[in-house]
PDB file of C-alpha atoms in Angstrom:
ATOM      1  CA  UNK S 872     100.477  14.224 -58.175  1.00 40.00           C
ATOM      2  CA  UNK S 873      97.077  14.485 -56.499  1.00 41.00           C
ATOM      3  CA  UNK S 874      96.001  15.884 -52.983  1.00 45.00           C
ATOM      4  CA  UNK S 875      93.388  13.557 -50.335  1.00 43.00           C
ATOM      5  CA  UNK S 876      90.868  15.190 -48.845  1.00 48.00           C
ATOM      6  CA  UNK S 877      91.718  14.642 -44.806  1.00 50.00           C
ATOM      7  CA  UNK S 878      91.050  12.143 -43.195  1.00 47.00           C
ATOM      8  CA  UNK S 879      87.549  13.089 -40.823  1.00 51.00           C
ATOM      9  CA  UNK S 880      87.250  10.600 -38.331  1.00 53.00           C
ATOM     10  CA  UNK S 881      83.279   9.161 -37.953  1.00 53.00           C
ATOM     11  CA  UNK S 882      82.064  10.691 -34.405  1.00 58.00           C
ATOM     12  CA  UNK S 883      81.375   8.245 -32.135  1.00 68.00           C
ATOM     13  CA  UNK S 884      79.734   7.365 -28.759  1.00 73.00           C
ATOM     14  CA  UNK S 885      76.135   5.810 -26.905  1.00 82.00           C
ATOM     15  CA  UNK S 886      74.043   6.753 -24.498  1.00 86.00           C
ATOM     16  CA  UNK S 887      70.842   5.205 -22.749  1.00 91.00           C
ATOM     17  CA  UNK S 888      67.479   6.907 -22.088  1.00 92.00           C
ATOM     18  CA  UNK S 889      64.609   6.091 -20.099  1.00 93.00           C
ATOM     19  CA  UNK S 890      61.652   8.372 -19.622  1.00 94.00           C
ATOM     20  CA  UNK S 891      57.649   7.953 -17.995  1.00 96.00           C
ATOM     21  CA  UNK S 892      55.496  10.668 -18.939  1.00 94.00           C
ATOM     22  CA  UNK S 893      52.230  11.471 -17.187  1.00 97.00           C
ATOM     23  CA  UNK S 894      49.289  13.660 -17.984  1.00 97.00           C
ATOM     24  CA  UNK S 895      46.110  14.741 -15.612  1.00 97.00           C
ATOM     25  CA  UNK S 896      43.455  16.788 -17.396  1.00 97.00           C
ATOM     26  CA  UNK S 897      40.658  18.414 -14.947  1.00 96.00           C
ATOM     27  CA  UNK S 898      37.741  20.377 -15.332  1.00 96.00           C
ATOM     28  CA  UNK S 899      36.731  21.681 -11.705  1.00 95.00           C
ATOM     29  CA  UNK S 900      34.054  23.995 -13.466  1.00 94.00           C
ATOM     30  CA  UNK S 901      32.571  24.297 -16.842  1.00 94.00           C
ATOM     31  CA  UNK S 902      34.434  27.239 -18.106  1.00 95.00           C
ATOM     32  CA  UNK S 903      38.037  25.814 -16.305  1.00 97.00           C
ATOM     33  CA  UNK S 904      40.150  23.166 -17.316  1.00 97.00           C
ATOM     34  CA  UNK S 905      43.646  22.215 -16.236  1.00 98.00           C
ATOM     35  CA  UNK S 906      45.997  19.616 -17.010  1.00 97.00           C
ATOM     36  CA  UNK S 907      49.395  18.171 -15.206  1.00 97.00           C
ATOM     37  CA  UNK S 908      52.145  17.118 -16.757  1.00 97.00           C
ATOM     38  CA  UNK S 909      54.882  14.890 -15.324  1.00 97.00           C
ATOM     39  CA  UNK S 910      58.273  13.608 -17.246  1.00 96.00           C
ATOM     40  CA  UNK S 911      61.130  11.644 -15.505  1.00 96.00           C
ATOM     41  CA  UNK S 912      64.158  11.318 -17.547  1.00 94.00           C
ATOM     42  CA  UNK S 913      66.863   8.554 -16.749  1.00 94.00           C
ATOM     43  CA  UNK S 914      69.922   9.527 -18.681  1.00 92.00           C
ATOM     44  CA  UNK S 915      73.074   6.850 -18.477  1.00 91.00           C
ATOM     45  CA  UNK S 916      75.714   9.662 -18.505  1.00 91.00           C
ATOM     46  CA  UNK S 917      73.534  12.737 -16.517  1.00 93.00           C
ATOM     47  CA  UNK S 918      71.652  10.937 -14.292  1.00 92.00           C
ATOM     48  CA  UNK S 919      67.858  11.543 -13.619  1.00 93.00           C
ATOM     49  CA  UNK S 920      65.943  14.676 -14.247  1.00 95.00           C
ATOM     50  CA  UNK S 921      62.062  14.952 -13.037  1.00 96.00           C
ATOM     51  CA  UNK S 922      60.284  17.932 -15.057  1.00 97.00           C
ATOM     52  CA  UNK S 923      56.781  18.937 -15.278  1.00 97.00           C
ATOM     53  CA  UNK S 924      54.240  21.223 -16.832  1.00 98.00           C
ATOM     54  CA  UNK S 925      51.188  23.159 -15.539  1.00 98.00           C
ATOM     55  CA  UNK S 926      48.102  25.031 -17.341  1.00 98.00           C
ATOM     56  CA  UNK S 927      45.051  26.758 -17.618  1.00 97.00           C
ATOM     57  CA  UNK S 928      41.890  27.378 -19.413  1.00 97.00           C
ATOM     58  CA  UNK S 929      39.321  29.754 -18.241  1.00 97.00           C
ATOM     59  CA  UNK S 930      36.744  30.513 -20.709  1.00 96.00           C
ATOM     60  CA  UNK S 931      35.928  34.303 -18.754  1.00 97.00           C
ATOM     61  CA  UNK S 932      33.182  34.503 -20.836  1.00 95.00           C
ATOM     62  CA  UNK S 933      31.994  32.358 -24.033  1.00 92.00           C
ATOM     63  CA  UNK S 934      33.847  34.920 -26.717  1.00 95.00           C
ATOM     64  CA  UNK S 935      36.719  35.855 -23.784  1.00 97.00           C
ATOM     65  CA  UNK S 936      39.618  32.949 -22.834  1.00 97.00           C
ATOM     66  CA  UNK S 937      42.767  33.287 -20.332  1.00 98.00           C
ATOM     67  CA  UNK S 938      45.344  30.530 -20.836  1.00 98.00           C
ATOM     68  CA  UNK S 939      48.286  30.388 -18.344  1.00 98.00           C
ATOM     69  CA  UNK S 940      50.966  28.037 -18.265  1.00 98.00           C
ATOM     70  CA  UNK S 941      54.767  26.934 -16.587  1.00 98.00           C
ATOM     71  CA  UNK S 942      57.195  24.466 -17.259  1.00 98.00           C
ATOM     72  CA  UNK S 943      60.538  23.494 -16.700  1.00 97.00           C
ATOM     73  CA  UNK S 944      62.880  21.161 -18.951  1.00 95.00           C
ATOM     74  CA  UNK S 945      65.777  19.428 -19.382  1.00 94.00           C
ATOM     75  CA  UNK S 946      67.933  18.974 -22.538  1.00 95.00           C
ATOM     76  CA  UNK S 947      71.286  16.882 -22.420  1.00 94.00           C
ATOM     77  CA  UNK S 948      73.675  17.839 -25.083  1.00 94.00           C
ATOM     78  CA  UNK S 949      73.409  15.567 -28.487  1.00 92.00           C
ATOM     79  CA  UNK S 950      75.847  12.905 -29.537  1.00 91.00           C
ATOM     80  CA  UNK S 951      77.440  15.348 -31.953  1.00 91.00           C
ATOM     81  CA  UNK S 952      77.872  17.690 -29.960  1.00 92.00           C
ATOM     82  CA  UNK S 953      79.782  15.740 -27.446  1.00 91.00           C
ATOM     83  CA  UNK S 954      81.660  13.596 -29.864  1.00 89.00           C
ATOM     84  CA  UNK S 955      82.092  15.364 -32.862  1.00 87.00           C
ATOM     85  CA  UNK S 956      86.014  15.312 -33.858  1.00 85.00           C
ATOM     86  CA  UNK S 957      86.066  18.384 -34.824  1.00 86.00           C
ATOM     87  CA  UNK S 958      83.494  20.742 -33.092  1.00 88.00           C
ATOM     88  CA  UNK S 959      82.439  18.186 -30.147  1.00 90.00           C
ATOM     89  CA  UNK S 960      82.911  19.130 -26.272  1.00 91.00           C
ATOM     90  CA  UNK S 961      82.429  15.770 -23.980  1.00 91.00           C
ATOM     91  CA  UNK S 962      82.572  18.206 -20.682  1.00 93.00           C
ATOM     92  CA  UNK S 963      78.966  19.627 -21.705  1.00 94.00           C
ATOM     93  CA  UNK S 964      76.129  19.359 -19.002  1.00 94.00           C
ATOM     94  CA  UNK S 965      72.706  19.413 -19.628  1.00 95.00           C
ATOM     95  CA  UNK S 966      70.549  22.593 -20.459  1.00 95.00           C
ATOM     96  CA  UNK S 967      67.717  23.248 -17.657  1.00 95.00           C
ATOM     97  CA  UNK S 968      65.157  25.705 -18.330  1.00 96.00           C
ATOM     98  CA  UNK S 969      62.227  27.702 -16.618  1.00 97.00           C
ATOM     99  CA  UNK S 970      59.530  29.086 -18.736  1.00 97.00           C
ATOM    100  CA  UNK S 971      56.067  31.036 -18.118  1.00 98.00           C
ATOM    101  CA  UNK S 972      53.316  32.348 -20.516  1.00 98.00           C
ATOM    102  CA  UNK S 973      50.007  33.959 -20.152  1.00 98.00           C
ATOM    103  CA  UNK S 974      47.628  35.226 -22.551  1.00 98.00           C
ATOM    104  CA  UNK S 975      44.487  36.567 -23.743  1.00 98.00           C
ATOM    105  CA  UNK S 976      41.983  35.675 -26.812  1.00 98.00           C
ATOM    106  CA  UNK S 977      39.106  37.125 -27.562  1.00 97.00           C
ATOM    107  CA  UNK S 978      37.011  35.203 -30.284  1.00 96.00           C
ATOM    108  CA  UNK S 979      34.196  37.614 -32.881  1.00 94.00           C
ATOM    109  CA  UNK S 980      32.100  34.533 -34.113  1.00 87.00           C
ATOM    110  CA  UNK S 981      33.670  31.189 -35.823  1.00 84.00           C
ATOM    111  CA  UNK S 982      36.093  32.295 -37.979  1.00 89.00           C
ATOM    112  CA  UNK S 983      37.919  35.909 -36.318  1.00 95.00           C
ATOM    113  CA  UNK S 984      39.906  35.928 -33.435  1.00 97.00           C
ATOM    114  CA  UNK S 985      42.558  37.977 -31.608  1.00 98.00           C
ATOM    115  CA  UNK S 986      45.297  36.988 -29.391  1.00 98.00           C
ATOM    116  CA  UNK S 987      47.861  38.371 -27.034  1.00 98.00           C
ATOM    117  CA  UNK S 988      50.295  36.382 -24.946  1.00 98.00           C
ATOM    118  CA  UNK S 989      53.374  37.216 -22.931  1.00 98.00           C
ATOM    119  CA  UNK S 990      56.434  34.918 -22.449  1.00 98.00           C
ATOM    120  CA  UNK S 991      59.332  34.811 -20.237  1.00 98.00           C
ATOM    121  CA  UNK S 992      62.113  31.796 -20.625  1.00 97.00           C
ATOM    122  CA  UNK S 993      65.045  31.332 -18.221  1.00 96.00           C
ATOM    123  CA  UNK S 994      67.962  28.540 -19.701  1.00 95.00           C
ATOM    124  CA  UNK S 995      70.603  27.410 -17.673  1.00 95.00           C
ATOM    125  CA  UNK S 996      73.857  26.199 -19.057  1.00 93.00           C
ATOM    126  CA  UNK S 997      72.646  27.022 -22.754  1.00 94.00           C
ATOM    127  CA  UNK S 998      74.903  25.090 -25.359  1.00 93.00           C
ATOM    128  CA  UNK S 999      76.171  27.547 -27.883  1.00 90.00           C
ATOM    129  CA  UNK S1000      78.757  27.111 -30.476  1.00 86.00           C
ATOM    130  CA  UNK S1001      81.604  29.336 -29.979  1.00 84.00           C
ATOM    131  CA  UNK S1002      83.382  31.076 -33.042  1.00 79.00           C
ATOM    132  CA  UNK S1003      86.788  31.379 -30.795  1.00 81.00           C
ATOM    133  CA  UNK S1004      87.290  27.688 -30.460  1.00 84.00           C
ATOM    134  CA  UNK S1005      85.244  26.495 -33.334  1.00 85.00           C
ATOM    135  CA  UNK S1006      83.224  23.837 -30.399  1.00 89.00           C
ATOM    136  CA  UNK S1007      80.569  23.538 -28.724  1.00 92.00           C
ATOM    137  CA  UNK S1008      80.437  25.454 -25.332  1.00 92.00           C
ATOM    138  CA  UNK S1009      78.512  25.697 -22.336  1.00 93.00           C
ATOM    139  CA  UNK S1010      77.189  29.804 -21.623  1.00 90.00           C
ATOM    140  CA  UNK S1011      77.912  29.961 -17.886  1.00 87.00           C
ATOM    141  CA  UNK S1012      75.023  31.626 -16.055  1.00 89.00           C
ATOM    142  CA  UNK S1013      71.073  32.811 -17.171  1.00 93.00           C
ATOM    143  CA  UNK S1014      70.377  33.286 -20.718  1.00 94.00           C
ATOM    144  CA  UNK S1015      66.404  35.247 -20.219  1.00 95.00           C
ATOM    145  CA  UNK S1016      64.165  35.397 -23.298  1.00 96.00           C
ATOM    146  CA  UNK S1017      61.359  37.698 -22.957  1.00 96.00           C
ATOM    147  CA  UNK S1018      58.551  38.531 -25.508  1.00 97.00           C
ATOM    148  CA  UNK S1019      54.890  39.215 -26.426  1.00 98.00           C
ATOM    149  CA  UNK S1020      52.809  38.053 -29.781  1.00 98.00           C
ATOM    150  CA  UNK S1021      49.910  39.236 -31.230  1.00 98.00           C
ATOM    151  CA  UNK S1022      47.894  37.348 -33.245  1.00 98.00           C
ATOM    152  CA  UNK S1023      44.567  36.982 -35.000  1.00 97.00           C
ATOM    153  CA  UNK S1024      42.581  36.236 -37.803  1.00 97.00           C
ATOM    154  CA  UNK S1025      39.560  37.950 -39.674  1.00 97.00           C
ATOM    155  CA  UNK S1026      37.056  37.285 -42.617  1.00 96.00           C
ATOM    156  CA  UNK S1027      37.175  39.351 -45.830  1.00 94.00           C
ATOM    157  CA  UNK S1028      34.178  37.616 -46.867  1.00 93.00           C
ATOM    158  CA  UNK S1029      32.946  33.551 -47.271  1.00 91.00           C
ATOM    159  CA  UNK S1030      35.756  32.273 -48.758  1.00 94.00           C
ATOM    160  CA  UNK S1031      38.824  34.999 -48.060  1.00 96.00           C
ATOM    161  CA  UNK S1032      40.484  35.835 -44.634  1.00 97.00           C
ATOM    162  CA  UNK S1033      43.184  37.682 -43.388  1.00 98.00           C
ATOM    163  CA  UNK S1034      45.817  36.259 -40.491  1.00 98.00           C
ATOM    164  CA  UNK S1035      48.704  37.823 -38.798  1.00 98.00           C
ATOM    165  CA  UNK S1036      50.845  37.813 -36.353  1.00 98.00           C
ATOM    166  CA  UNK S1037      53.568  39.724 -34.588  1.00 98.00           C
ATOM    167  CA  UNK S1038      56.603  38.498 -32.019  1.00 98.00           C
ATOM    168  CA  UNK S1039      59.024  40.666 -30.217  1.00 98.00           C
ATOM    169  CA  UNK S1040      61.289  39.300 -28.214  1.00 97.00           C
ATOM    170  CA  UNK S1041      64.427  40.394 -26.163  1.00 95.00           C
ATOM    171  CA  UNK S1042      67.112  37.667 -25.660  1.00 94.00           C
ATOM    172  CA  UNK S1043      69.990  38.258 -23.179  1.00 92.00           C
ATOM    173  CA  UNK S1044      72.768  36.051 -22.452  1.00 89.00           C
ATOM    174  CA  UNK S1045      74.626  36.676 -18.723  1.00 88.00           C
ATOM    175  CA  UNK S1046      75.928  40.030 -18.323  1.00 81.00           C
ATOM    176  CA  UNK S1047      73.483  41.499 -21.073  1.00 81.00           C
ATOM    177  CA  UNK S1048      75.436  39.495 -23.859  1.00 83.00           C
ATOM    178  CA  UNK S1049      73.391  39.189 -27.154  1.00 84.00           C
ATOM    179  CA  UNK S1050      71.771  36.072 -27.989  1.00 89.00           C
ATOM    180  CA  UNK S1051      72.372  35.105 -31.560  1.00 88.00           C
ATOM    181  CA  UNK S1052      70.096  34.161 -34.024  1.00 89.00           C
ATOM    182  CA  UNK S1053      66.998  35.190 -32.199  1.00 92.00           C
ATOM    183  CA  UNK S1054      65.017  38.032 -34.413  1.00 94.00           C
ATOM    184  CA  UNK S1055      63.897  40.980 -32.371  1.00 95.00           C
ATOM    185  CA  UNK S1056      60.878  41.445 -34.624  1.00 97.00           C
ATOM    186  CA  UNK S1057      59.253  38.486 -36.577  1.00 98.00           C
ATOM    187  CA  UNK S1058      56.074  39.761 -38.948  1.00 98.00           C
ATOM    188  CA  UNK S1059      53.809  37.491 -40.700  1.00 98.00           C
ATOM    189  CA  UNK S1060      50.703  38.488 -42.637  1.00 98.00           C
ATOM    190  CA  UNK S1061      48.794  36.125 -44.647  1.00 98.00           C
ATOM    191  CA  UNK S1062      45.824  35.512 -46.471  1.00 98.00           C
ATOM    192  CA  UNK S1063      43.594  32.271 -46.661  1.00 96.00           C
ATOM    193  CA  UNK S1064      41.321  31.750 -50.131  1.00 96.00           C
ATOM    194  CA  UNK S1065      39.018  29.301 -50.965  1.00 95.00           C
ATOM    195  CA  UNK S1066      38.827  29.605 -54.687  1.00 91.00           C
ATOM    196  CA  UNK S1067      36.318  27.003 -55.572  1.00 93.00           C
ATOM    197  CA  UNK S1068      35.065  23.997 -53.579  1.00 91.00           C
ATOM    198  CA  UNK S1069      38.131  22.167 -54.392  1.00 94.00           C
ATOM    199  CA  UNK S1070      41.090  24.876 -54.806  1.00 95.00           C
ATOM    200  CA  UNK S1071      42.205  26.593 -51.969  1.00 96.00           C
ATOM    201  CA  UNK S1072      45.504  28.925 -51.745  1.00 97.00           C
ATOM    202  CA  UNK S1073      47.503  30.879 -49.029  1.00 97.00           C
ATOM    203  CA  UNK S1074      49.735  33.030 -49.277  1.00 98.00           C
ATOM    204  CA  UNK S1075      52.166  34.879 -46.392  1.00 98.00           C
ATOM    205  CA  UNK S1076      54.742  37.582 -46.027  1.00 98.00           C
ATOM    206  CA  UNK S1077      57.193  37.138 -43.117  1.00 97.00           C
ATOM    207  CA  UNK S1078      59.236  40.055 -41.985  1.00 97.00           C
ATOM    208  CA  UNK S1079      62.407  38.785 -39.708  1.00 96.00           C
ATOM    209  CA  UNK S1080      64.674  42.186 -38.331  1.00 96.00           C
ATOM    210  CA  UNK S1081      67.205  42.966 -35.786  1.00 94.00           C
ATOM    211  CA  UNK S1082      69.036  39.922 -35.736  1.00 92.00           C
ATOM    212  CA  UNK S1083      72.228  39.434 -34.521  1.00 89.00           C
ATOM    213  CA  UNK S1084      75.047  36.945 -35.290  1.00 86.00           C
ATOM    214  CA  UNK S1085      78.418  36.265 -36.407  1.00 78.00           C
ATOM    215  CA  UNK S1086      81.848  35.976 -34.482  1.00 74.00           C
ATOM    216  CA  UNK S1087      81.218  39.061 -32.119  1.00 76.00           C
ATOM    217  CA  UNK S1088      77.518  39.036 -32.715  1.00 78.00           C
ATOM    218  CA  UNK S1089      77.013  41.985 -35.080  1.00 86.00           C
ATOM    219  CA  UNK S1090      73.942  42.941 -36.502  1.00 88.00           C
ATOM    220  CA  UNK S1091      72.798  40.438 -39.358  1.00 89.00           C
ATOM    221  CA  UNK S1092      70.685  41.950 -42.509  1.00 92.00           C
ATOM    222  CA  UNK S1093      66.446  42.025 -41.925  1.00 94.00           C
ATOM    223  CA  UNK S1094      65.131  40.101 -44.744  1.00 95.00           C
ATOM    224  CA  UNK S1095      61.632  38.962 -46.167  1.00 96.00           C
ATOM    225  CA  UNK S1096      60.036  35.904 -47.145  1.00 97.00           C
ATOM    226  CA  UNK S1097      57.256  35.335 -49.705  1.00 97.00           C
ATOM    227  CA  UNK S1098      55.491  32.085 -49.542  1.00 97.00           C
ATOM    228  CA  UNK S1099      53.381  30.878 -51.509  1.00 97.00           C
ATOM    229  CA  UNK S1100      51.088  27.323 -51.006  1.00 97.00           C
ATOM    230  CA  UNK S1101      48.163  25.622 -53.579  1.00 97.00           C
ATOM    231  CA  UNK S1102      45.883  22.660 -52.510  1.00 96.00           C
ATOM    232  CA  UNK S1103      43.659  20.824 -54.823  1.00 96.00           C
ATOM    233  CA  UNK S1104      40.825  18.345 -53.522  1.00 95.00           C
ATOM    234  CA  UNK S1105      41.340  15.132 -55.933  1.00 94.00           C
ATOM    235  CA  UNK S1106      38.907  13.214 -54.071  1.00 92.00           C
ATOM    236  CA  UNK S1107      37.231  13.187 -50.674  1.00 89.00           C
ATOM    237  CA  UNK S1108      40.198  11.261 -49.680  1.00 91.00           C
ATOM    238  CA  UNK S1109      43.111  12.503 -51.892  1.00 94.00           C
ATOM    239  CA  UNK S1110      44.600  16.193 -52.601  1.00 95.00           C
ATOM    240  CA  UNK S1111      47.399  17.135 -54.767  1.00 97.00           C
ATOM    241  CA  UNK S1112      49.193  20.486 -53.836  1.00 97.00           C
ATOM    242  CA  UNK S1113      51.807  22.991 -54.802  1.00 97.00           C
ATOM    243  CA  UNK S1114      54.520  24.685 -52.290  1.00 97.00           C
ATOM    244  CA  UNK S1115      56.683  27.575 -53.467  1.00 97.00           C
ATOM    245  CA  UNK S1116      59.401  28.629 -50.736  1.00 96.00           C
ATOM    246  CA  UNK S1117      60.967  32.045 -51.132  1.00 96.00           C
ATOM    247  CA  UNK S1118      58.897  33.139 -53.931  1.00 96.00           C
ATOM    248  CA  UNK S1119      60.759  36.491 -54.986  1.00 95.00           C
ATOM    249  CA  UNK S1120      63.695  34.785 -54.460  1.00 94.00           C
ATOM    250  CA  UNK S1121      65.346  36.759 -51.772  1.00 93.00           C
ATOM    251  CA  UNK S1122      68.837  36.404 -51.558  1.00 92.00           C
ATOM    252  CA  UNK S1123      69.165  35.877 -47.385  1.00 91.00           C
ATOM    253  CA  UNK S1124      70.867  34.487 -44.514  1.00 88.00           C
ATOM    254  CA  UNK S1125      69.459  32.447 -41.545  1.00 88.00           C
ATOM    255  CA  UNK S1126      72.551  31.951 -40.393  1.00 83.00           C
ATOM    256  CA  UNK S1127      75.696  34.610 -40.971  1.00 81.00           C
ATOM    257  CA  UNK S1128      77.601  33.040 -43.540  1.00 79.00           C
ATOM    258  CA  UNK S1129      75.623  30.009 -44.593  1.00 82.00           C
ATOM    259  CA  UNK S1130      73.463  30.249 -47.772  1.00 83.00           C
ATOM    260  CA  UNK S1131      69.939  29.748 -48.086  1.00 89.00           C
ATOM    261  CA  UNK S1132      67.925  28.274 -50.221  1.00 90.00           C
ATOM    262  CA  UNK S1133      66.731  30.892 -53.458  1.00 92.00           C
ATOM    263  CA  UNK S1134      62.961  30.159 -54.786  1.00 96.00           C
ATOM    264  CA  UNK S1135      61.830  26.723 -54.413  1.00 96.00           C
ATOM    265  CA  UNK S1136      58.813  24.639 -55.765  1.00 97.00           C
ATOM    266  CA  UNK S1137      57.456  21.248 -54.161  1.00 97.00           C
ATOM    267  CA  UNK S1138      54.644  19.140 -55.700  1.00 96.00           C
ATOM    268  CA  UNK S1139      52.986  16.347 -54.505  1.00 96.00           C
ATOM    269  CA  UNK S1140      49.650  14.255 -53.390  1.00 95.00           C
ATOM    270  CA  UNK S1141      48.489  13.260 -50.270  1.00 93.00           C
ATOM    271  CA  UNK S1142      45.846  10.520 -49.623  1.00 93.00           C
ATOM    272  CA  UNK S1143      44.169   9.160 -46.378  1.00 88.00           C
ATOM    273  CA  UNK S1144      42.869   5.491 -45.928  1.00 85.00           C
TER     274      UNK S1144
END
């Protein structure tokens, strides 16, 4: 006797989009600029949806830069996740978000910089999958995510420099709820080499803790990444370079109970015409 696999039907189902985009750039001075951005989104099963963006430029002084920006967006839910067979939910709405940012840089020549920036993002509706029913749901109410980076980047000498950066971020769902799969504390450090005139090589450590995620969103393990990249100037027009992905080969989780990938290599050559 033998046993089937079951029987999985295909998900199905259409929908129709239509969307104009617009962009305004202005420079009312020479150390401002700001720029406009329109979208209006015709959506056969959610109707229309007019979202825009707004920013800022203003170069303080020549080494000191404030950039300012806010949006709002709309996301309908995907195919899949309204007509999966198994996991779909066809009473999802769309996701509608508010977002803000502002942020400092400070620039020390060419080649060093330093950057601070603050974020605050406000969804609506977020789709989550839920563990309980093993769907898609909508999350009723606010889901907030708050944060600041740091960034920069500084010479070691002409042909070595060091780059980091540093994101904390608090995500809430309603009622205080954790969000999952959001790290509290994402690291990177990195350096940049030019070895010769034609071989260049980077390499970057990133640090991802306090995570949460699982069924009744427990604390995931912190993990860290090695990666590893090599380019290789063929011509003026060609380059042939080497990836390595997870280079220690850290045995990790992205998400709680799916495997990730162990050390990984990639080799190839681009060209430009």
């Amino acid at each position: 006797w033998s046993v089937f696999p079951p029987l999985i039907l295909t998900p199905s189902g259409s929908v129709e989009t239509k969307a104009v985009f617009a962009e305004a750039l202005y420079a009312p001075a020479e150390d401002l600029d700001l720029s406009l951005t329109v979208r209006h989104d015709d959506h056969s099963s959610f109707g229309s949806k007019t979202t825009g963006r707004a920013a800022l430029a203003w170069r303080i002084q020549p080494d000191l830069i404030l950039r300012a920006s806010a949006a709002t967006g709309f996301l309908p839910p995907s195919l899949y996740e309204l007509h999966s067979q198994v996991y779909g939910n066809p009473a999802l709405q769309p996701e509608e978000s508010k977002s803000f940012e502002i942020g400092l840089e400070k620039r020390y020549g060419d080649d060093a910089f330093a950057k601070v920036t603050f974020f605050s993002t406000e969804v609506t509706n977020r789709i989550d999958y839920d563990f309980l029913t093993n769907s898609y749901q909508q999350v009723t109410g606010d889901t907030k995510i708050q944060g600041m980076e740091l960034s920069g980047r500084t010479p070691l000498s002409e042909r070595v420099a060091l780059f980091g950066s540093y994101t904390l971020t608090r995500a809430e769902g309603p009622n205080g709820g954790k969000v999952v799969r959001v790290p509290q504390h994402d690291f990177v450090l990195g350096v940049d080499a030019a070895l010769t005139d034609r071989l260049s090589g980077t390499l970057t450590v990133n640090r991802i803790a306090e995570r949460y995620d699982g069924f009744v969103a427990t604390r995931a393990p912190d993990y860290t990444l090695v990666n590893l990249s090599v380019n290789y100037a063929i011509s003026a027009k060609a380059e042939a370079y080497l990836r390595i992905e997870n280079l220690l080969d850290e045995q990790y989780q992205s998400v709680s109970n799916y495997n990730s990938s162990g050390r990984a290599a990639y080799f190839g050559v681009r060209t430009s015409f």
